[in-house]
Coordinates of C-alpha atoms and ligand atoms in Angstrom, one line a residue:
M44 CA 96.6 75.0 34.3
T45 CA 95.0 72.7 36.5
E46 CA 97.2 70.6 38.8
R47 CA 95.9 67.4 37.0
N48 CA 97.4 68.7 33.7
S49 CA 100.7 69.9 35.1
V50 CA 102.0 66.5 36.1
D51 CA 102.8 65.8 32.4
A52 CA 103.4 69.3 30.9
G53 CA 107.2 69.4 31.7
W54 CA 107.6 65.7 30.3
Q55 CA 105.8 66.8 27.1
K56 CA 108.1 69.8 26.7
L57 CA 111.2 67.7 27.0
G58 CA 110.4 65.5 24.1
T59 CA 112.3 67.6 21.4
A60 CA 115.5 68.2 23.5
L61 CA 115.6 64.4 24.5
T62 CA 115.2 63.4 20.9
H63 CA 117.6 65.7 19.3
T64 CA 120.3 67.0 21.6
G65 CA 123.8 65.7 21.2
R66 CA 123.0 64.1 17.8
A67 CA 125.3 65.7 14.9
A68 CA 124.1 66.1 11.5
P69 CA 124.8 63.1 9.3
P70 CA 127.9 63.1 7.6
E71 CA 128.3 62.8 3.7
G72 CA 128.4 59.1 3.8
G73 CA 125.5 58.5 6.1
T74 CA 125.5 57.4 9.6
Y75 CA 123.1 55.4 12.2
V76 CA 120.8 57.2 14.5
N77 CA 122.5 56.2 17.6
P78 CA 126.2 56.5 18.2
P79 CA 128.4 53.3 18.1
L80 CA 129.1 51.6 21.5
E81 CA 133.0 52.1 22.0
R82 CA 134.6 49.8 24.5
G83 CA 138.4 50.3 25.4
S84 CA 141.2 50.8 27.9
T85 CA 144.2 51.9 26.2
V86 CA 143.9 54.7 23.6
L87 CA 146.7 54.8 21.1
F88 CA 148.5 58.0 19.9
P89 CA 150.8 58.3 16.9
S90 CA 153.5 60.1 19.1
L91 CA 154.2 61.1 22.9
K92 CA 153.6 64.8 22.0
S93 CA 150.1 64.0 21.0
M94 CA 149.5 61.7 24.1
N95 CA 150.9 64.6 26.4
R96 CA 148.7 67.1 24.8
K97 CA 145.6 65.0 25.1
G98 CA 146.4 64.5 28.8
Q99 CA 145.9 68.1 29.2
E100 CA 142.2 67.9 28.2
R101 CA 141.0 66.2 31.4
Y102 CA 138.3 68.8 32.0
D103 CA 137.1 68.6 28.6
H104 CA 135.4 65.2 28.3
A105 CA 138.1 63.8 26.0
S106 CA 139.1 60.2 25.6
I107 CA 142.5 59.9 27.3
Y108 CA 142.3 56.5 28.9
G109 CA 139.4 53.9 29.4
A110 CA 139.5 54.8 33.4
M111 CA 138.8 58.4 32.5
G112 CA 135.8 57.7 30.6
S113 CA 134.8 56.3 27.2
P114 CA 133.5 58.4 24.3
T115 CA 130.1 56.8 25.0
Q116 CA 130.3 58.2 28.7
H117 CA 131.2 61.6 27.5
E118 CA 128.2 61.6 25.0
L119 CA 126.0 60.7 28.0
E120 CA 127.8 63.5 30.2
K121 CA 126.8 66.2 27.6
L122 CA 123.1 65.2 27.4
I123 CA 122.7 65.0 31.2
A124 CA 124.4 68.4 31.7
H125 CA 122.0 69.9 29.0
I126 CA 118.7 68.5 30.7
E127 CA 120.0 69.5 34.2
G128 CA 120.9 72.9 32.8
G129 CA 124.4 72.9 34.1
T130 CA 127.7 73.2 32.4
D131 CA 129.3 69.8 33.1
C132 CA 128.7 66.4 34.2
Q133 CA 130.6 63.3 35.8
I134 CA 129.2 60.0 35.1
V135 CA 129.8 57.6 38.1
S136 CA 129.0 54.0 38.7
S137 CA 125.8 54.2 40.6
G138 CA 123.3 56.7 42.1
L139 CA 125.0 56.2 45.5
A140 CA 128.3 57.1 44.0
A141 CA 126.7 60.2 42.6
C142 CA 125.8 61.0 46.2
T143 CA 129.3 60.0 47.8
T144 CA 131.8 61.3 45.1
P145 CA 130.9 65.0 45.5
L146 CA 130.8 64.8 49.2
L147 CA 134.4 63.3 49.1
A148 CA 135.4 65.9 46.6
F149 CA 134.2 69.0 48.5
L150 CA 134.8 68.1 52.2
K151 CA 137.8 67.9 54.4
A152 CA 138.2 67.0 58.0
G153 CA 136.9 69.7 60.5
D154 CA 134.1 70.7 57.9
H155 CA 130.4 70.4 58.9
C156 CA 127.8 68.7 56.4
L157 CA 124.1 69.6 57.2
L158 CA 121.6 66.9 55.7
A159 CA 117.8 66.9 55.5
D160 CA 116.4 64.3 57.6
S161 CA 114.7 62.6 54.6
V162 CA 117.7 61.8 52.5
Y163 CA 118.0 58.5 50.8
G164 CA 119.0 56.0 53.5
P165 CA 122.4 54.7 52.0
T166 CA 123.6 58.6 51.7
R167 CA 122.8 59.0 55.4
R168 CA 124.9 55.8 56.3
F169 CA 127.7 57.0 54.2
A170 CA 127.9 60.3 56.0
E171 CA 127.3 58.5 59.5
N172 CA 130.2 56.0 59.0
M173 CA 132.7 57.4 56.3
L174 CA 132.4 61.0 56.5
R175 CA 132.5 61.0 60.3
R176 CA 135.3 58.5 60.3
F177 CA 137.4 61.0 58.2
G178 CA 136.5 63.9 60.6
V179 CA 133.6 65.6 59.1
E180 CA 130.7 66.8 61.4
I181 CA 127.4 65.5 60.5
S182 CA 124.1 66.8 61.5
Y183 CA 120.4 66.9 60.3
F184 CA 117.5 69.6 59.8
P185 CA 113.9 68.7 59.8
P186 CA 112.8 68.4 56.0
C187 CA 110.0 70.9 56.5
A188 CA 111.9 73.4 58.4
S189 CA 111.6 77.1 57.8
R190 CA 114.4 79.3 56.8
S191 CA 115.0 80.6 60.4
E192 CA 114.8 76.9 61.6
V193 CA 117.5 75.7 59.0
E194 CA 119.8 78.6 59.9
E195 CA 119.8 77.4 63.7
Y196 CA 121.3 74.1 62.4
V197 CA 124.1 76.0 60.2
Q198 CA 127.6 76.2 61.8
P199 CA 130.5 78.3 61.2
N200 CA 132.2 75.3 59.5
T201 CA 129.1 74.2 57.4
R202 CA 130.4 73.6 53.9
I203 CA 127.6 71.7 52.4
I204 CA 124.0 71.5 52.7
F205 CA 122.5 68.4 51.3
T206 CA 119.0 67.9 50.4
E207 CA 116.8 65.7 48.3
S208 CA 113.4 66.9 47.0
P209 CA 110.9 65.4 47.5
G210 CA 112.4 63.4 50.5
S211 CA 113.2 59.6 50.3
H212 CA 110.1 57.7 51.4
T213 CA 108.2 60.6 53.1
F214 CA 108.2 63.0 49.9
E215 CA 108.5 66.3 51.6
V216 CA 109.0 68.9 48.9
Q217 CA 111.7 71.3 49.8
D218 CA 112.2 74.9 49.3
V219 CA 115.3 74.5 47.5
H220 CA 115.5 78.2 46.7
M221 CA 115.6 79.0 50.4
L222 CA 117.9 76.5 51.0
A223 CA 120.5 77.7 48.4
D224 CA 120.1 81.1 49.7
V225 CA 121.0 80.0 53.4
A226 CA 123.8 77.9 52.2
H227 CA 125.4 80.7 50.2
Q228 CA 124.9 83.3 52.9
H229 CA 127.2 81.1 55.0
G230 CA 129.8 80.1 52.5
A231 CA 128.6 76.8 51.9
R232 CA 127.4 74.8 48.8
L233 CA 123.9 73.3 48.2
F234 CA 123.7 69.7 46.9
L235 CA 120.6 68.2 45.7
D236 CA 119.6 64.7 45.1
N237 CA 117.4 65.7 42.0
T238 CA 116.6 62.0 40.9
W239 CA 112.8 62.4 41.3
G240 CA 112.9 65.8 39.6
F241 CA 115.2 65.0 36.7
G242 CA 113.7 66.8 33.6
I243 CA 110.9 68.6 35.8
F244 CA 113.0 70.5 38.4
A245 CA 115.8 73.0 36.9
P246 CA 118.4 72.9 39.9
F247 CA 120.7 75.5 38.9
E248 CA 117.7 78.1 38.3
H249 CA 117.2 77.6 42.0
G250 CA 120.7 78.0 43.2
V251 CA 121.8 74.6 43.5
D252 CA 125.4 74.0 43.1
V253 CA 125.9 70.2 42.8
S254 CA 123.0 68.2 41.2
I255 CA 122.8 64.4 41.8
Q256 CA 121.1 61.8 39.5
A257 CA 120.5 58.2 40.0
L258 CA 120.6 57.3 36.2
T259 CA 119.3 53.8 37.4
K260 CA 115.9 55.3 37.6
Y261 CA 114.0 57.3 34.9
P262 CA 116.9 58.1 32.4
S263 CA 117.8 54.4 31.8
G264 CA 114.2 53.5 32.6
H265 CA 114.3 49.8 32.1
S266 CA 115.5 48.3 35.2
D267 CA 118.6 47.0 33.8
V268 CA 121.4 49.6 34.4
I269 CA 123.2 51.0 37.5
A270 CA 124.7 54.3 36.9
G271 CA 124.7 57.9 38.4
A272 CA 125.7 61.5 37.2
V273 CA 126.7 64.6 39.0
T274 CA 126.2 68.0 37.4
V275 CA 127.6 71.4 38.1
A276 CA 127.2 74.8 36.6
D277 CA 130.6 76.5 37.2
Q278 CA 134.2 75.8 36.3
A279 CA 135.7 75.9 39.9
S280 CA 133.1 73.3 41.1
W281 CA 134.0 71.0 37.8
H282 CA 137.6 71.1 38.3
I283 CA 137.1 69.9 42.0
L284 CA 134.5 67.3 40.9
R285 CA 136.4 66.1 37.9
D286 CA 139.8 65.7 39.7
A287 CA 138.3 63.8 42.6
S288 CA 136.3 61.5 40.2
I289 CA 139.6 60.7 38.5
Q290 CA 141.4 60.1 41.8
L291 CA 138.6 57.9 43.0
G292 CA 138.5 55.9 39.8
Q293 CA 135.0 56.8 38.9
L294 CA 133.2 56.0 35.8
A295 CA 130.3 53.9 34.3
G296 CA 131.0 51.0 31.7
P297 CA 130.2 52.0 28.0
D298 CA 127.5 49.6 27.9
D299 CA 125.6 51.1 30.7
C300 CA 126.2 54.6 29.3
W301 CA 125.0 53.4 25.8
L302 CA 121.8 51.9 27.4
T303 CA 121.2 54.9 29.5
L304 CA 121.6 57.2 26.2
R305 CA 119.1 55.0 24.5
G306 CA 116.6 54.9 27.5
L307 CA 116.9 59.0 27.6
R308 CA 115.5 59.5 24.0
T309 CA 112.3 58.0 25.1
M310 CA 112.1 59.0 28.8
G311 CA 109.6 62.0 28.0
V312 CA 107.0 59.9 26.7
R313 CA 107.4 57.0 29.2
L314 CA 107.2 59.7 32.0
A315 CA 104.4 61.8 30.6
Q316 CA 102.4 58.4 30.7
Q317 CA 103.6 57.2 33.9
A318 CA 102.8 60.3 35.6
R319 CA 99.5 60.7 34.5
T320 CA 98.6 57.2 35.6
A321 CA 100.3 57.7 38.9
L322 CA 98.1 60.7 39.6
Q323 CA 95.0 58.8 38.6
V324 CA 96.1 55.9 40.9
A325 CA 97.0 58.5 43.8
T326 CA 93.7 60.2 43.4
W327 CA 91.8 57.0 43.5
L328 CA 93.9 55.8 46.5
Q329 CA 92.7 59.1 48.4
Q330 CA 89.2 58.0 48.3
R331 CA 89.8 54.6 49.8
P332 CA 88.6 54.6 53.6
E333 CA 91.7 52.4 54.5
V334 CA 94.0 55.1 53.3
A335 CA 95.0 58.0 55.7
Q336 CA 97.3 59.8 53.5
V337 CA 98.6 59.8 49.8
L338 CA 102.1 61.3 49.7
H339 CA 102.0 62.5 46.2
P340 CA 103.8 66.0 45.4
A341 CA 101.2 66.9 43.3
L342 CA 98.4 66.4 45.7
P343 CA 97.6 69.1 48.4
D344 CA 98.2 66.5 51.2
C345 CA 101.7 66.1 50.4
P346 CA 104.2 68.2 52.8
G347 CA 105.7 70.9 50.8
H348 CA 103.2 70.6 47.9
K349 CA 103.3 74.6 47.4
F350 CA 106.8 74.1 46.6
W351 CA 106.0 71.4 44.0
K352 CA 103.4 73.8 42.4
R353 CA 106.1 76.9 42.5
D354 CA 108.9 75.1 41.2
F355 CA 108.4 71.8 39.2
T356 CA 106.8 71.5 35.5
G357 CA 105.8 68.0 36.1
A358 CA 105.6 65.0 38.5
G359 CA 107.2 61.6 38.8
S360 CA 105.6 58.2 39.2
L361 CA 106.8 57.3 42.7
F362 CA 104.6 58.2 45.8
G363 CA 103.8 57.0 49.4
V364 CA 100.6 55.5 50.6
V365 CA 99.9 55.8 54.5
L366 CA 97.2 53.3 55.8
N367 CA 94.9 54.1 58.5
T368 CA 95.9 53.2 62.1
P369 CA 93.5 50.2 62.6
Y370 CA 95.8 48.4 60.2
T371 CA 99.0 46.8 61.5
R372 CA 102.3 46.3 59.7
Q373 CA 101.3 42.6 59.4
N374 CA 98.0 43.6 57.5
M375 CA 100.0 45.9 55.2
E376 CA 102.5 43.1 54.3
R377 CA 99.7 40.8 53.5
M378 CA 98.2 43.5 51.2
V379 CA 101.7 43.9 49.4
N380 CA 101.9 40.0 48.9
A381 CA 98.4 40.0 47.3
M382 CA 99.4 42.5 44.5
S383 CA 100.1 40.9 41.2
L384 CA 100.9 43.6 38.8
F385 CA 103.2 45.4 41.3
G386 CA 106.6 43.7 41.6
I387 CA 108.0 43.6 45.2
G388 CA 111.7 44.9 44.8
A389 CA 114.0 47.9 45.5
S390 CA 114.5 50.8 43.2
W391 CA 112.0 52.5 40.9
G392 CA 112.0 54.5 37.5
G393 CA 111.6 51.3 35.1
Y394 CA 108.6 50.6 32.9
E395 CA 107.0 48.4 35.5
S396 CA 105.1 49.0 38.5
L397 CA 106.6 48.1 41.9
V398 CA 105.5 48.1 45.5
L399 CA 107.8 48.3 48.6
P400 CA 106.7 48.7 52.3
T401 CA 108.4 51.7 53.7
T402 CA 107.6 51.1 57.5
G403 CA 110.7 49.7 59.2
G404 CA 112.9 51.1 56.5
I405 CA 113.0 54.7 57.6
T406 CA 115.6 56.4 59.9
R407 CA 114.7 59.8 61.3
N408 CA 116.2 62.2 63.9
F409 CA 113.0 64.1 63.8
G410 CA 110.3 61.6 64.5
T411 CA 107.5 63.7 63.3
E412 CA 107.7 63.1 59.5
Q413 CA 107.6 59.3 60.0
P414 CA 104.1 57.9 59.6
E415 CA 103.0 55.9 62.8
S416 CA 100.8 53.6 60.9
P417 CA 102.0 51.2 58.0
A418 CA 103.0 52.8 54.9
F419 CA 104.4 51.7 51.5
R420 CA 105.7 53.0 48.4
L421 CA 104.3 52.7 44.8
Q422 CA 106.4 53.1 41.5
I423 CA 103.7 53.3 38.6
G424 CA 104.9 51.9 35.3
L425 CA 103.4 51.6 31.9
E426 CA 100.5 49.2 32.7
N427 CA 96.9 50.3 32.0
T428 CA 95.5 52.4 34.9
Q429 CA 92.2 50.4 35.3
D430 CA 94.3 47.1 35.6
L431 CA 96.5 48.8 38.3
I432 CA 93.6 49.9 40.1
A433 CA 91.8 46.6 39.9
D434 CA 94.9 44.9 41.5
L435 CA 95.0 47.4 44.3
E436 CA 91.4 46.9 45.0
Q437 CA 91.6 43.1 45.2
A438 CA 94.7 43.6 47.5
F439 CA 92.5 45.9 49.8
N440 CA 90.4 42.9 50.1
A441 CA 93.4 41.0 51.4
L442 CA 93.9 43.8 53.8
H443 CA 90.3 43.5 55.3
H444 CA 90.5 39.8 55.4
S445 CA 93.6 40.0 57.5
A446 CA 92.5 42.8 59.6
S447 CA 89.3 40.9 60.8
S448 CA 91.0 37.4 61.1
A449 CA 94.2 39.2 62.9
Ligands
LIG226 C1 118.0 54.9 43.9 C2 118.5 56.3 44.4 C3 119.8 56.5 44.6 C4 120.7 55.3 44.3 O1 121.0 54.9 43.2 P1 121.6 53.5 42.8 O2 121.9 53.6 41.4 O3 120.5 52.4 43.1 O4 122.9 53.4 43.6 C5 120.2 57.8 44.9 N1 119.1 58.7 45.5 C6 117.8 58.4 45.1 C7 116.9 59.5 45.6 C8 117.4 57.1 44.8 O5 116.2 56.9 44.7

């Protein structure tokens, strides 16, 4: 299989599971294709005995009280757990809450949490502020570190290694298998923010203990939902995660869960198309004289590309572009402003293309991974490839214009 083909193979394969998982056979009287949206706070029971009995089922995705999750949320939890390859999933209010909730669930004062230097910025901020305030030690390892280098950062009190693959903004693909091994040898758990790899990276087959998803991205897929998911694959972890989620009041509203369930049914075909277009655009960008590097995991230029080849069954539609040194940040900003099909805005994973400068938005302890020249990030949507390339081409003209007039 060529690399070009393999960016969409995993998405193609996922189609049947996404279409059929979690849908019961229709009853005698018939039913709609999609489950009803159920809103509620109070659940009424015929007797105290039945209410108390139901209260025992908090680990079983049962509907006990609205704050413990609606039936719509529980449907979504089952589908996410199935796609991630875990046993149980907890839906939470945002992708960020999917990072913070398990950190709060599994850490205590005096523990050490070791994070990849390239984790999502708000995850880093949470560790630096909240976790430190509660007495947790925080440090980072370089995202391209070898096994022996990572081991140098592990401490006797390390309880969690937290990684994200590929890394936020700088796209280093991680050797997740190695990280899981190191974590387990030292009595720690490996957390993975698997948002980019949802459906195309099987976290639990590589030793991950807790897998994190921003459902805001590909699963809901239409830029109109904020929600997150935390998936685990063993009962001990599930009980710790579920108890903490209830104590923190974590859930997502039924409307957001319903929209995400609907989005998931078409995610395979959306992403197969978006991944193909993204690789075509990335390959075109590689040929441009203005471009120093394209940080796309399926291209050999990307740090950790060999781990993408080894472990992923497809690619996403989000990648980085580093410009050559003669261009300044100001030149790049003029180029970004000149794009018309690429919206300027945060987030990614919707059906529309987006651009976001990453220069100035990256914090790293180990400076080496941070590009010196201006860089931006592209999210490729469902637009026609040639239209996107034409838009980038005319934006490069604005870059030249601003370079010569600067
Ligand atoms: C967007 C994102 C999040 C946070 O998701 P929100 O729903 O916006 O809070 C977490 N991790 C990664 C990798 C993301 O891209």
